[in-house]
Coordinates of C-alpha atoms in Angstrom, one line a residue:
Chain G
M249 CA 56.3 16.4 11.0
N250 CA 54.6 19.6 9.7
T251 CA 53.1 22.2 11.9
A252 CA 49.4 22.8 11.5
I253 CA 49.1 25.7 13.9
A254 CA 51.9 27.9 15.1
V255 CA 51.2 30.7 17.5
T256 CA 53.9 33.1 18.8
D257 CA 53.4 35.7 21.5
L258 CA 49.8 36.1 20.4
G259 CA 47.7 38.7 22.2
K260 CA 44.3 40.1 21.7
R261 CA 43.0 43.2 23.5
F262 CA 39.4 44.4 23.6
G263 CA 39.6 48.0 24.7
A264 CA 41.8 48.0 27.8
K265 CA 41.2 44.3 28.6
W266 CA 43.5 41.6 27.3
A267 CA 41.4 38.5 26.3
L268 CA 44.5 36.6 25.4
Q269 CA 48.1 37.3 26.2
D270 CA 51.6 35.8 25.6
C271 CA 50.1 32.8 23.9
T272 CA 52.7 30.6 22.3
F273 CA 52.4 27.0 21.1
A274 CA 52.8 24.8 18.1
L275 CA 50.5 22.0 17.1
P276 CA 51.8 19.3 14.8
E277 CA 49.7 18.2 11.8
G278 CA 47.2 15.3 12.4
R279 CA 46.8 16.0 16.1
V280 CA 43.5 16.4 17.9
C281 CA 44.1 19.1 20.4
G282 CA 42.0 19.8 23.4
L283 CA 41.8 23.5 24.3
V284 CA 41.1 23.8 28.0
G285 CA 40.5 26.7 30.2
A286 CA 38.0 28.2 32.7
N287 CA 35.2 30.4 31.3
G288 CA 36.6 33.7 30.1
A289 CA 40.1 32.3 29.8
G290 CA 40.3 33.2 26.1
K291 CA 39.4 29.9 24.4
T292 CA 36.9 31.4 22.0
T293 CA 39.1 34.4 21.3
L294 CA 42.0 32.1 20.4
L295 CA 39.8 30.0 18.1
R296 CA 38.5 33.1 16.3
L297 CA 42.0 34.4 15.8
L298 CA 43.0 31.1 14.3
C299 CA 40.3 31.2 11.7
G300 CA 40.7 34.8 10.9
L301 CA 37.4 36.0 12.2
S302 CA 39.3 38.3 14.5
R303 CA 42.7 40.0 14.1
P304 CA 45.6 39.7 16.6
S305 CA 46.6 42.8 18.6
T306 CA 50.1 41.4 19.1
G307 CA 52.1 38.4 17.9
R308 CA 51.8 36.0 15.0
V309 CA 49.5 33.2 14.0
E310 CA 50.0 30.6 11.3
V311 CA 47.3 28.1 10.4
A312 CA 48.0 25.5 7.6
G313 CA 51.1 27.5 6.6
Q314 CA 49.3 30.8 6.2
A315 CA 48.5 33.8 8.4
P316 CA 44.7 33.8 8.7
H317 CA 43.2 36.3 6.3
D318 CA 40.1 37.0 4.2
S319 CA 40.9 34.9 1.1
A320 CA 39.3 31.9 -0.5
Q321 CA 42.7 30.2 -0.4
F322 CA 42.9 30.4 3.4
L323 CA 39.3 29.9 4.1
S324 CA 39.2 26.6 2.2
E325 CA 41.9 25.2 4.5
I326 CA 40.0 25.7 7.7
G327 CA 36.7 24.6 9.2
Y328 CA 35.0 26.4 12.1
L329 CA 32.2 25.5 14.3
A330 CA 31.1 28.4 16.5
Q331 CA 30.0 27.9 20.0
D332 CA 26.2 28.3 19.5
I333 CA 26.2 26.3 16.3
P334 CA 24.7 28.9 14.0
L335 CA 22.6 27.5 11.2
Y336 CA 19.7 28.9 9.2
R337 CA 16.8 27.6 11.3
R338 CA 14.2 27.8 8.5
W339 CA 16.4 25.9 6.0
S340 CA 16.3 22.2 5.6
V341 CA 19.4 20.1 6.1
A342 CA 19.6 19.6 2.3
D343 CA 19.6 23.4 1.8
H344 CA 22.6 23.7 4.1
L345 CA 24.5 21.0 2.2
R346 CA 23.6 22.8 -1.1
M347 CA 24.9 26.1 0.4
G348 CA 28.1 24.4 1.2
A349 CA 28.4 23.0 -2.3
H350 CA 27.9 26.4 -3.7
L351 CA 30.3 28.3 -1.5
N352 CA 33.2 25.8 -1.4
R353 CA 35.6 24.7 -4.1
R354 CA 36.4 21.5 -2.3
W355 CA 33.2 20.0 -1.2
D356 CA 32.6 16.3 -0.4
D357 CA 28.8 16.2 -0.9
R358 CA 28.8 12.4 -0.9
A359 CA 30.5 12.2 2.4
A360 CA 28.2 14.7 4.0
H361 CA 25.1 13.0 2.8
D362 CA 26.4 9.5 3.8
R363 CA 27.4 10.8 7.2
L364 CA 24.0 12.4 7.9
R365 CA 22.1 9.5 6.5
A366 CA 24.0 7.1 8.7
L367 CA 22.9 9.2 11.7
R368 CA 19.3 9.1 10.5
I369 CA 19.0 12.8 10.2
P370 CA 16.2 13.6 7.8
L371 CA 17.6 15.8 5.1
D372 CA 14.4 17.5 4.2
Q373 CA 13.6 18.6 7.7
R374 CA 14.0 22.2 8.8
V375 CA 17.1 22.6 10.9
G376 CA 15.1 24.5 13.6
T377 CA 13.0 21.4 14.3
L378 CA 16.0 19.1 14.8
S379 CA 17.4 18.3 18.3
G380 CA 20.5 20.0 19.5
G381 CA 22.6 16.9 18.9
Q382 CA 21.3 16.6 15.3
R383 CA 22.0 20.3 14.7
A384 CA 25.6 19.8 15.9
Q385 CA 26.0 16.8 13.6
V386 CA 24.7 18.9 10.6
A387 CA 27.2 21.6 11.4
L388 CA 30.0 19.1 11.9
A389 CA 29.1 17.4 8.6
M390 CA 29.2 20.8 6.8
A391 CA 32.6 21.7 8.4
L392 CA 34.0 18.3 7.4
A393 CA 32.6 18.3 3.9
K394 CA 34.7 21.4 3.2
R395 CA 37.7 19.0 3.5
P396 CA 39.7 21.5 5.7
R397 CA 43.2 20.8 6.9
V398 CA 42.6 22.4 10.2
L399 CA 39.2 22.2 12.0
M400 CA 38.4 24.5 14.9
L401 CA 35.5 23.5 17.2
D402 CA 34.3 25.9 20.0
E403 CA 32.7 23.9 22.8
P404 CA 30.7 21.8 20.3
V405 CA 29.4 19.4 22.9
A406 CA 28.8 21.7 25.8
A407 CA 25.0 21.8 25.3
L408 CA 24.5 18.2 24.3
D409 CA 23.3 15.3 26.4
P410 CA 25.8 12.5 27.1
L411 CA 24.6 10.2 24.2
A412 CA 24.6 13.0 21.6
R413 CA 28.0 14.1 22.9
R414 CA 29.4 10.6 22.4
N415 CA 27.9 10.3 18.9
F416 CA 29.4 13.7 18.0
L417 CA 32.8 12.8 19.3
S418 CA 32.8 9.4 17.5
T419 CA 31.9 11.2 14.2
L420 CA 34.8 13.5 14.8
A421 CA 37.1 10.6 15.7
D422 CA 36.2 8.7 12.5
A423 CA 36.8 11.8 10.4
V424 CA 40.2 12.2 12.0
A425 CA 41.1 8.6 11.4
D426 CA 40.2 9.0 7.7
G427 CA 42.9 11.5 6.9
D428 CA 45.4 14.0 8.1
L429 CA 43.0 16.4 9.6
T430 CA 44.2 18.5 12.5
V431 CA 41.5 19.4 15.1
M432 CA 41.5 22.0 17.8
L433 CA 38.6 21.5 20.1
S434 CA 37.7 23.6 23.2
S435 CA 35.9 21.9 26.0
H436 CA 35.9 21.8 29.8
L437 CA 34.8 18.2 29.9
V438 CA 37.9 16.2 30.7
T439 CA 36.4 12.9 29.9
D440 CA 35.6 14.0 26.4
L441 CA 39.1 15.3 25.9
E442 CA 40.6 12.0 27.1
R443 CA 38.5 10.1 24.6
V444 CA 39.4 12.1 21.5
C445 CA 42.5 14.2 22.1
D446 CA 46.1 13.4 21.9
H447 CA 47.4 17.0 22.6
L448 CA 46.5 19.7 25.1
V449 CA 46.7 23.4 25.3
V450 CA 45.6 24.9 28.6
L451 CA 44.8 28.6 29.1
A452 CA 44.6 30.2 32.5
D453 CA 43.9 33.8 33.0
S454 CA 44.2 34.5 29.2
R455 CA 47.7 32.9 29.0
T456 CA 49.0 29.5 27.8
V457 CA 50.2 27.6 30.9
L458 CA 50.6 24.2 29.2
A459 CA 50.9 23.0 25.6
D460 CA 52.0 19.4 25.1
G461 CA 51.1 15.9 24.0
L462 CA 48.6 14.1 26.2
D463 CA 51.0 11.2 27.0
E464 CA 53.7 13.6 27.9
V465 CA 51.4 15.5 30.1
L466 CA 50.3 12.4 31.9
A467 CA 53.8 11.1 32.3
S468 CA 55.3 14.3 33.7
H469 CA 52.8 15.3 36.3
R470 CA 52.9 13.8 39.8
L471 CA 51.5 14.3 43.2
L472 CA 54.2 14.4 45.9
T473 CA 53.3 13.8 49.5
G474 CA 55.5 13.6 52.5
A475 CA 56.2 14.7 56.1
R476 CA 56.3 18.5 56.4
R477 CA 59.7 19.9 55.5
D478 CA 61.6 22.2 53.3
T479 CA 60.2 22.2 49.8
T480 CA 62.6 24.7 48.1
G481 CA 64.6 22.0 46.5
V482 CA 61.6 20.6 44.6
E483 CA 60.4 24.1 43.8
R484 CA 63.8 24.9 42.3
D485 CA 64.0 21.8 40.1
H486 CA 60.4 21.3 39.1
T487 CA 57.3 23.3 38.4
V488 CA 55.0 23.3 41.4
L489 CA 51.4 24.0 40.5
R490 CA 49.8 23.7 43.9
I491 CA 50.9 23.2 47.5
E492 CA 48.8 22.1 50.4
R493 CA 50.3 22.1 53.9
T494 CA 48.9 20.6 57.0
H495 CA 50.6 20.4 60.4
R496 CA 52.3 17.2 59.6
Q497 CA 52.2 16.8 55.9
V498 CA 52.9 18.5 52.6
S499 CA 51.2 17.7 49.2
M500 CA 52.5 19.1 46.0
W501 CA 51.1 18.9 42.5
V502 CA 54.2 19.0 40.4
R503 CA 55.3 19.0 36.8
L504 CA 58.6 17.1 36.9
N505 CA 61.3 18.7 34.8
G506 CA 63.6 15.7 35.1
A507 CA 64.2 13.0 37.6
L508 CA 63.2 13.4 41.2
H509 CA 66.2 12.8 43.5
D510 CA 64.7 13.0 46.9
P511 CA 63.5 9.5 47.8
H512 CA 61.4 10.7 50.8
W513 CA 58.5 11.8 48.7
E514 CA 55.7 9.5 48.1
V515 CA 55.0 9.8 44.3
T516 CA 51.5 9.3 43.0
E517 CA 50.3 9.4 39.4
L518 CA 47.7 12.1 38.6
S519 CA 44.6 11.7 36.5
L520 CA 44.1 14.2 33.6
E521 CA 41.2 15.8 35.5
E522 CA 43.4 16.4 38.6
I523 CA 46.2 17.9 36.4
M524 CA 43.7 20.2 34.6
L525 CA 42.2 21.3 38.0
A526 CA 45.7 22.1 39.2
Y527 CA 46.3 24.3 36.1
L528 CA 42.9 25.9 36.1
G529 CA 43.4 26.9 39.8
L530 CA 46.4 29.0 38.8
G531 CA 45.6 32.6 39.3
A532 CA 47.1 35.7 37.8
D533 CA 49.9 35.7 40.3
H534 CA 50.6 32.0 40.2
G535 CA 54.3 32.5 39.6
V536 CA 54.5 29.4 37.5
E537 CA 56.4 29.7 34.3
P538 CA 54.3 28.4 31.4
V539 CA 55.3 25.0 30.1
V540 CA 55.2 24.8 26.4
D541 CA 56.1 21.6 24.6
G542 CA 58.2 20.6 27.7
V543 CA 60.4 23.7 27.6
P544 CA 59.8 26.3 30.4
A545 CA 59.4 29.5 28.4
Chain L
M175 CA 26.6 32.8 -4.3
T176 CA 23.6 33.6 -6.5
W177 CA 21.8 30.4 -5.3
F178 CA 22.8 31.2 -1.7
M179 CA 21.4 34.8 -1.9
W180 CA 18.2 33.6 -3.6
R181 CA 17.6 30.8 -1.1
Q182 CA 18.1 33.3 1.7
H183 CA 15.9 36.1 0.4
R184 CA 13.4 34.5 -1.9
V185 CA 10.5 34.8 0.6
Q186 CA 11.0 38.5 1.1
V187 CA 11.4 39.0 -2.7
M188 CA 8.1 37.1 -3.4
I189 CA 6.2 39.0 -0.7
A190 CA 7.4 42.3 -2.1
A191 CA 6.6 41.3 -5.6
A192 CA 3.1 40.2 -4.6
L193 CA 2.6 43.6 -2.9
V194 CA 3.8 45.6 -5.9
V195 CA 1.5 43.6 -8.2
A196 CA -1.4 44.0 -5.8
F197 CA -0.8 47.8 -6.0
A198 CA -0.1 47.9 -9.7
V199 CA -3.4 46.3 -10.9
P200 CA -5.8 48.9 -9.4
V201 CA -3.4 51.7 -10.3
W202 CA -3.4 50.5 -13.9
I203 CA -7.2 50.1 -14.2
T204 CA -8.0 53.4 -12.5
G205 CA -5.2 55.2 -14.1
R206 CA -6.4 54.3 -17.6
H207 CA -10.0 55.3 -16.6
L208 CA -8.8 58.7 -15.3
A209 CA -6.7 59.3 -18.5
D210 CA -9.9 58.7 -20.6
L211 CA -11.8 61.2 -18.4
L212 CA -9.0 63.7 -18.8
Q213 CA -9.1 63.3 -22.6
A214 CA -12.9 63.9 -22.5
C215 CA -12.4 66.9 -20.4
R216 CA -9.8 68.4 -22.8
T217 CA -11.8 67.8 -26.0
G218 CA -15.2 68.4 -24.6
T219 CA -16.8 70.0 -21.6
T220 CA -17.2 67.4 -18.9
C221 CA -14.5 68.3 -16.5
G222 CA -16.4 68.4 -13.3
G223 CA -16.2 65.5 -10.9
I224 CA -13.4 63.6 -12.5
F225 CA -12.2 62.4 -9.1
Q226 CA -15.7 61.5 -7.9
G227 CA -15.3 58.3 -6.0
Y228 CA -11.5 58.3 -6.0
Q229 CA -11.0 59.7 -2.5
G230 CA -10.2 56.3 -1.1
F231 CA -7.8 55.3 -3.8
N232 CA -6.2 58.7 -3.6
T233 CA -5.4 57.9 0.0
V234 CA -3.9 54.6 -1.0
V235 CA -1.6 56.4 -3.5
D236 CA -0.7 59.0 -0.9
L237 CA 0.3 56.2 1.5
T238 CA 3.1 55.1 -0.8
V239 CA 5.0 57.8 1.0
I240 CA 5.9 55.1 3.5
V241 CA 7.3 52.6 1.0
P242 CA 10.9 53.8 1.3
L243 CA 10.7 53.4 5.1
L244 CA 9.2 49.9 4.8
I245 CA 12.1 48.9 2.5
G246 CA 14.6 50.3 4.9
V247 CA 13.1 48.6 8.0
F248 CA 12.3 45.2 6.5
W249 CA 15.2 44.9 4.1
G250 CA 18.0 47.3 5.1
A251 CA 17.9 46.7 8.8
T252 CA 17.6 42.9 8.6
I253 CA 19.8 41.9 5.6
I254 CA 22.9 41.8 7.7
G255 CA 21.7 42.7 11.1
R256 CA 19.7 39.5 11.4
E257 CA 22.7 37.4 10.3
L258 CA 24.9 39.0 12.9
E259 CA 22.3 38.5 15.5
S260 CA 21.8 34.8 14.8
G261 CA 25.5 34.1 14.3
T262 CA 24.9 32.8 10.8
A263 CA 27.3 35.5 9.4
T264 CA 30.1 33.5 11.0
L265 CA 28.8 30.4 9.2
A266 CA 28.9 32.3 5.9
W267 CA 32.3 33.9 6.6
T268 CA 34.0 30.5 7.2
Q269 CA 33.0 29.0 3.9
S270 CA 35.5 29.4 1.1
V271 CA 34.2 32.7 -0.1
T272 CA 35.6 36.0 1.2
R273 CA 33.7 38.3 3.4
R274 CA 34.2 40.9 0.7
R275 CA 32.4 38.8 -1.9
W276 CA 29.6 38.0 0.5
L277 CA 29.2 41.7 1.3
I278 CA 29.1 42.7 -2.4
S279 CA 26.4 40.1 -3.0
K280 CA 24.4 41.4 -0.1
L281 CA 24.7 45.0 -1.2
G282 CA 23.7 43.9 -4.8
V283 CA 20.6 42.2 -3.5
L284 CA 19.7 45.0 -1.2
F285 CA 20.1 47.9 -3.6
G286 CA 18.9 46.0 -6.6
F287 CA 15.7 45.2 -4.7
T288 CA 15.4 48.8 -3.4
L289 CA 15.7 50.3 -6.9
L290 CA 13.2 47.8 -8.4
C291 CA 10.6 48.2 -5.7
A292 CA 10.9 51.9 -5.2
G293 CA 11.2 52.5 -8.9
A294 CA 8.1 50.4 -9.7
V295 CA 5.9 52.0 -7.0
T296 CA 7.1 55.6 -7.8
G297 CA 6.7 55.0 -11.6
L298 CA 3.2 53.8 -11.1
V299 CA 2.3 56.7 -8.8
T300 CA 3.8 59.2 -11.1
W301 CA 2.0 57.8 -14.1
W302 CA -1.3 57.6 -12.2
S303 CA -1.0 61.2 -10.9
N304 CA -0.7 62.5 -14.5
T305 CA -4.4 63.3 -14.6
H306 CA -4.3 64.8 -11.1
N307 CA -1.4 67.0 -12.0
A308 CA -3.1 68.2 -15.1
I309 CA -6.3 69.2 -13.3
V310 CA -4.9 70.5 -10.0
E311 CA -1.3 71.4 -10.2
T312 CA -0.1 70.5 -6.8
R313 CA 2.8 68.1 -7.4
F314 CA 5.3 70.6 -6.2
A315 CA 3.6 71.1 -2.9
G316 CA 3.4 68.9 0.2
L317 CA 3.0 65.2 -0.1
Q318 CA 2.8 64.9 -3.9
F319 CA 6.5 66.0 -4.2
D320 CA 7.4 63.1 -1.9
I321 CA 5.7 60.4 -3.8
Q322 CA 6.3 61.3 -7.5
A323 CA 9.2 61.5 -9.9
I324 CA 12.7 60.7 -8.7
A325 CA 12.9 61.8 -5.1
P326 CA 11.2 58.7 -3.6
I327 CA 13.9 56.5 -5.1
G328 CA 16.5 58.7 -3.3
Y329 CA 14.5 58.2 -0.1
A330 CA 14.4 54.4 -0.6
L331 CA 18.2 54.2 -1.2
F332 CA 18.7 56.3 1.9
A333 CA 16.4 54.1 4.0
S334 CA 18.1 50.9 2.9
A335 CA 21.5 52.3 3.5
L336 CA 20.5 53.6 7.0
G337 CA 19.0 50.2 7.8
L338 CA 22.2 48.4 6.6
A339 CA 24.5 50.6 8.7
A340 CA 22.3 50.4 11.7
G341 CA 22.0 46.6 11.4
V342 CA 25.8 46.3 11.2
L343 CA 26.5 48.7 14.0
W344 CA 23.9 47.2 16.4
G345 CA 24.4 43.6 15.3
R346 CA 20.8 43.0 16.1
A347 CA 17.7 43.4 13.9
L348 CA 15.2 45.0 16.2
P349 CA 17.1 48.0 17.5
A350 CA 18.3 48.5 13.9
M351 CA 14.7 48.7 12.7
A352 CA 13.9 51.2 15.4
T353 CA 16.9 53.3 14.5
T354 CA 15.9 53.2 10.8
I355 CA 12.4 54.5 11.6
G356 CA 13.7 57.3 13.9
G357 CA 16.6 58.3 11.6
F358 CA 14.6 58.2 8.4
V359 CA 11.7 60.3 9.8
A360 CA 14.0 62.8 11.4
V361 CA 16.1 63.3 8.3
R362 CA 13.1 63.5 5.9
L363 CA 11.5 66.1 8.1
I364 CA 14.6 68.2 8.5
V365 CA 15.3 68.2 4.8
E366 CA 11.6 68.8 3.9
L367 CA 11.0 71.6 6.4
W368 CA 14.4 73.4 6.5
A369 CA 16.4 72.6 3.5
R370 CA 14.0 72.1 0.6
P371 CA 12.5 75.7 0.5
H372 CA 16.1 77.1 0.1
Y373 CA 17.5 74.9 -2.7
L374 CA 17.2 77.9 -5.0
E375 CA 16.6 81.5 -4.0
P376 CA 12.7 81.7 -3.8
I377 CA 10.8 84.3 -5.7
T378 CA 9.2 87.1 -3.7
R379 CA 6.3 89.0 -5.2
I380 CA 3.9 91.7 -3.9
L381 CA 0.3 90.7 -4.6
S382 CA -2.0 93.6 -4.9
F383 CA -5.5 93.5 -3.4
A384 CA -6.7 95.6 -6.4
K385 CA -6.1 92.9 -9.0
S386 CA -7.1 89.4 -8.6
D387 CA -3.6 88.4 -8.0
G388 CA -2.2 85.2 -6.6
I389 CA 0.7 82.8 -6.4
P390 CA 1.0 81.2 -9.8
N391 CA -0.4 77.7 -10.4
G392 CA 1.8 74.8 -9.5
A393 CA 4.1 76.8 -7.3
S394 CA 5.3 75.7 -3.9
A395 CA 4.3 78.5 -1.5
I396 CA 6.8 79.2 1.3
S397 CA 5.1 82.1 3.0
T398 CA 2.5 84.8 2.6
E399 CA 2.5 88.0 4.7
V400 CA 0.2 90.9 4.9
T401 CA 2.1 94.3 4.5
R402 CA 1.0 97.9 4.8
Y403 CA 3.1 100.4 2.8
G404 CA 5.8 97.8 2.5
H405 CA 6.0 97.0 6.2
V406 CA 5.0 93.5 7.4
V407 CA 1.9 93.5 9.6
S408 CA 2.6 90.9 12.3
G409 CA 0.1 89.1 14.6
P410 CA -3.6 88.7 14.0
M411 CA -5.0 91.6 12.1
P412 CA -8.6 92.7 12.5
A413 CA -10.4 94.1 9.5
P414 CA -9.7 97.8 9.3
A415 CA -12.6 99.9 10.6
Q416 CA -12.9 101.8 7.3
C417 CA -13.5 98.6 5.4
I418 CA -16.0 96.9 7.8
S419 CA -18.9 98.4 5.8
A420 CA -17.8 96.6 2.6
T421 CA -20.5 94.2 1.5
S422 CA -18.6 92.0 -0.9
R423 CA -15.2 90.5 -1.3
P424 CA -14.1 92.8 -4.2
E425 CA -15.3 95.8 -2.3
M426 CA -13.3 94.7 0.7
N427 CA -10.2 94.1 -1.4
E428 CA -10.5 97.5 -3.0
C429 CA -10.8 99.1 0.4
M430 CA -7.7 97.3 1.7
H431 CA -5.8 98.4 -1.4
R432 CA -6.7 102.0 -0.8
L433 CA -5.4 101.8 2.8
G434 CA -2.0 100.6 1.5
Y435 CA -2.4 96.9 2.3
A436 CA -0.8 94.2 0.1
I437 CA 0.4 90.6 0.4
R438 CA 4.0 89.6 0.1
A439 CA 4.3 86.0 -1.2
T440 CA 7.4 83.9 -1.3
Y441 CA 7.4 80.8 -3.4
Q442 CA 9.2 78.4 -5.7
P443 CA 7.7 78.5 -9.2
A444 CA 6.3 75.4 -10.8
G445 CA 9.1 75.3 -13.4
R446 CA 11.6 74.3 -10.8
F447 CA 9.9 71.0 -10.0
W448 CA 12.4 68.8 -11.7
T449 CA 15.4 70.8 -10.5
F450 CA 14.2 70.4 -7.0
Q451 CA 13.5 66.7 -7.5
W452 CA 17.0 66.1 -8.6
I453 CA 18.5 68.1 -5.8
E454 CA 16.4 66.1 -3.3
F455 CA 17.4 62.9 -4.9
G456 CA 21.1 63.9 -4.9
I457 CA 21.0 64.7 -1.2
F458 CA 19.4 61.4 -0.2
A459 CA 21.5 59.4 -2.6
G460 CA 24.6 61.1 -1.2
L461 CA 23.6 60.2 2.4
A462 CA 22.9 56.7 1.2
A463 CA 26.4 56.4 -0.2
V464 CA 28.0 57.7 3.1
L465 CA 25.9 55.3 5.2
T466 CA 26.7 52.4 2.9
A467 CA 30.4 53.1 3.2
V468 CA 30.0 53.1 7.0
G469 CA 28.3 49.8 6.9
V470 CA 30.9 48.2 4.5
I471 CA 33.8 49.4 6.7
A472 CA 32.1 48.1 9.8
V473 CA 31.4 44.7 8.3
L474 CA 35.0 44.3 7.0
R475 CA 36.4 45.4 10.4
R476 CA 34.0 43.4 12.5
E477 CA 35.7 41.0 14.8
G478 CA 33.4 38.2 13.9

């Protein structure tokens, strides 16, 4: 399987502050990857680095086999949808599609028209008068008509109502099903991620703390509960994300790095949301080694 | 890219073209009329009152002094500043054309438009002022220097480049417009008041009271001082007691001359008009080049 995105020790500093640090992961081609993190965790910074809008301070990035740079050859391989969905508000939808046709070598005008017509978005209407959901669809149609190999979406559904959000994600899912498009999508809505993603990258405090397939993530995280006792054995063999102790009982949110030998623990499956919350709760001094593709780094 | 640029800027281009035409028509009509009157004046006798009724239009022509500033504020400051502000620059930069090519197109649009607009307005004003220049030679002095010939084109290039750089550095249109206004007015005043009189060593002459002597026609006066036996008389000078009895201007002048008074005048002669125009153009075109380079580097280095 080819790698669509490979990131090694990536770091980005703005002045004295690191917006992203020690970021390492690889995303296989054809995956839809959810990028998760609290506000300010570095999601936007990472996406901008991936499409070459920003340059890394340290480390390496490779997207579709190239280091991001200002060339037509690279730019035609990527699609990017910025967080605030910038469009020319006074232009009609058709103007935007024409712009895309003029500025891109590969441009699937037919697909863009069909997609927007199916959504009943009037092509001759000014973009500024469309609803937020329709604008997001126009921007997505433009990004898809470029026929990119890697598509980066920065919180595309954050501002949309639930119905518009579902429509947007189903358009995206259809596009992914059509070909070998790789998508990286940042969001903090876990239900959306579960619907479309099959891979996850989690950023906490500007570092990658998890990067793995969705199924692997669900399979390897468990909640252990039991009577209060020594936990050093578990902490040595597995990655403990969070511990809660009461007088009688201990609860541990754990990533299992192998079989659990102690039969005294009661083992419960965790939902994706619970797993994400455990990771997002990790602070700067969490002491948890980042888990990248199942290998503690 | 051509279609993209046209789609993006066609409204501004059409508004500007309409304004230039609206200015050109009355300039053409009145300019031809004035040229006929000048011809009549040269061949015949009727030279008086040529500009009768033209005071209003003269003011309109004088107002073209703000054209470079308008170009800088409404074009230079917005052409990239507004795109950065609305985030649409990111949209353009993630299509399959390089940021470099996008920037070159933007600069082509901006400076092409600047040259066309400023060139058209200045050309019209210069042509229209031909009669004025022939009758009263004042194009080297004051406002006329700023609206005729080649210098206004330099101002316009400077204003555009200043707006461009401010727009890129602020990343927002409104503060960039304000910066353009402030910067343009400041630099224009500094150059006009402190630099321009000294482009070339000015000529200093002693004007005697005895002869009807004055600064030659068409010169740009820098200073006139009253002297007595070669020493400058400073401060307000009351008429000397010996001369108070003078009953006419010539008598007064004669009296002043006898007492050793004279006038020392410093000026730039009329023949240097074009040299000064080119120097002024060169200064502003040079500043424009520096500011454009700043803007270009800032765009290419910009982190989104």
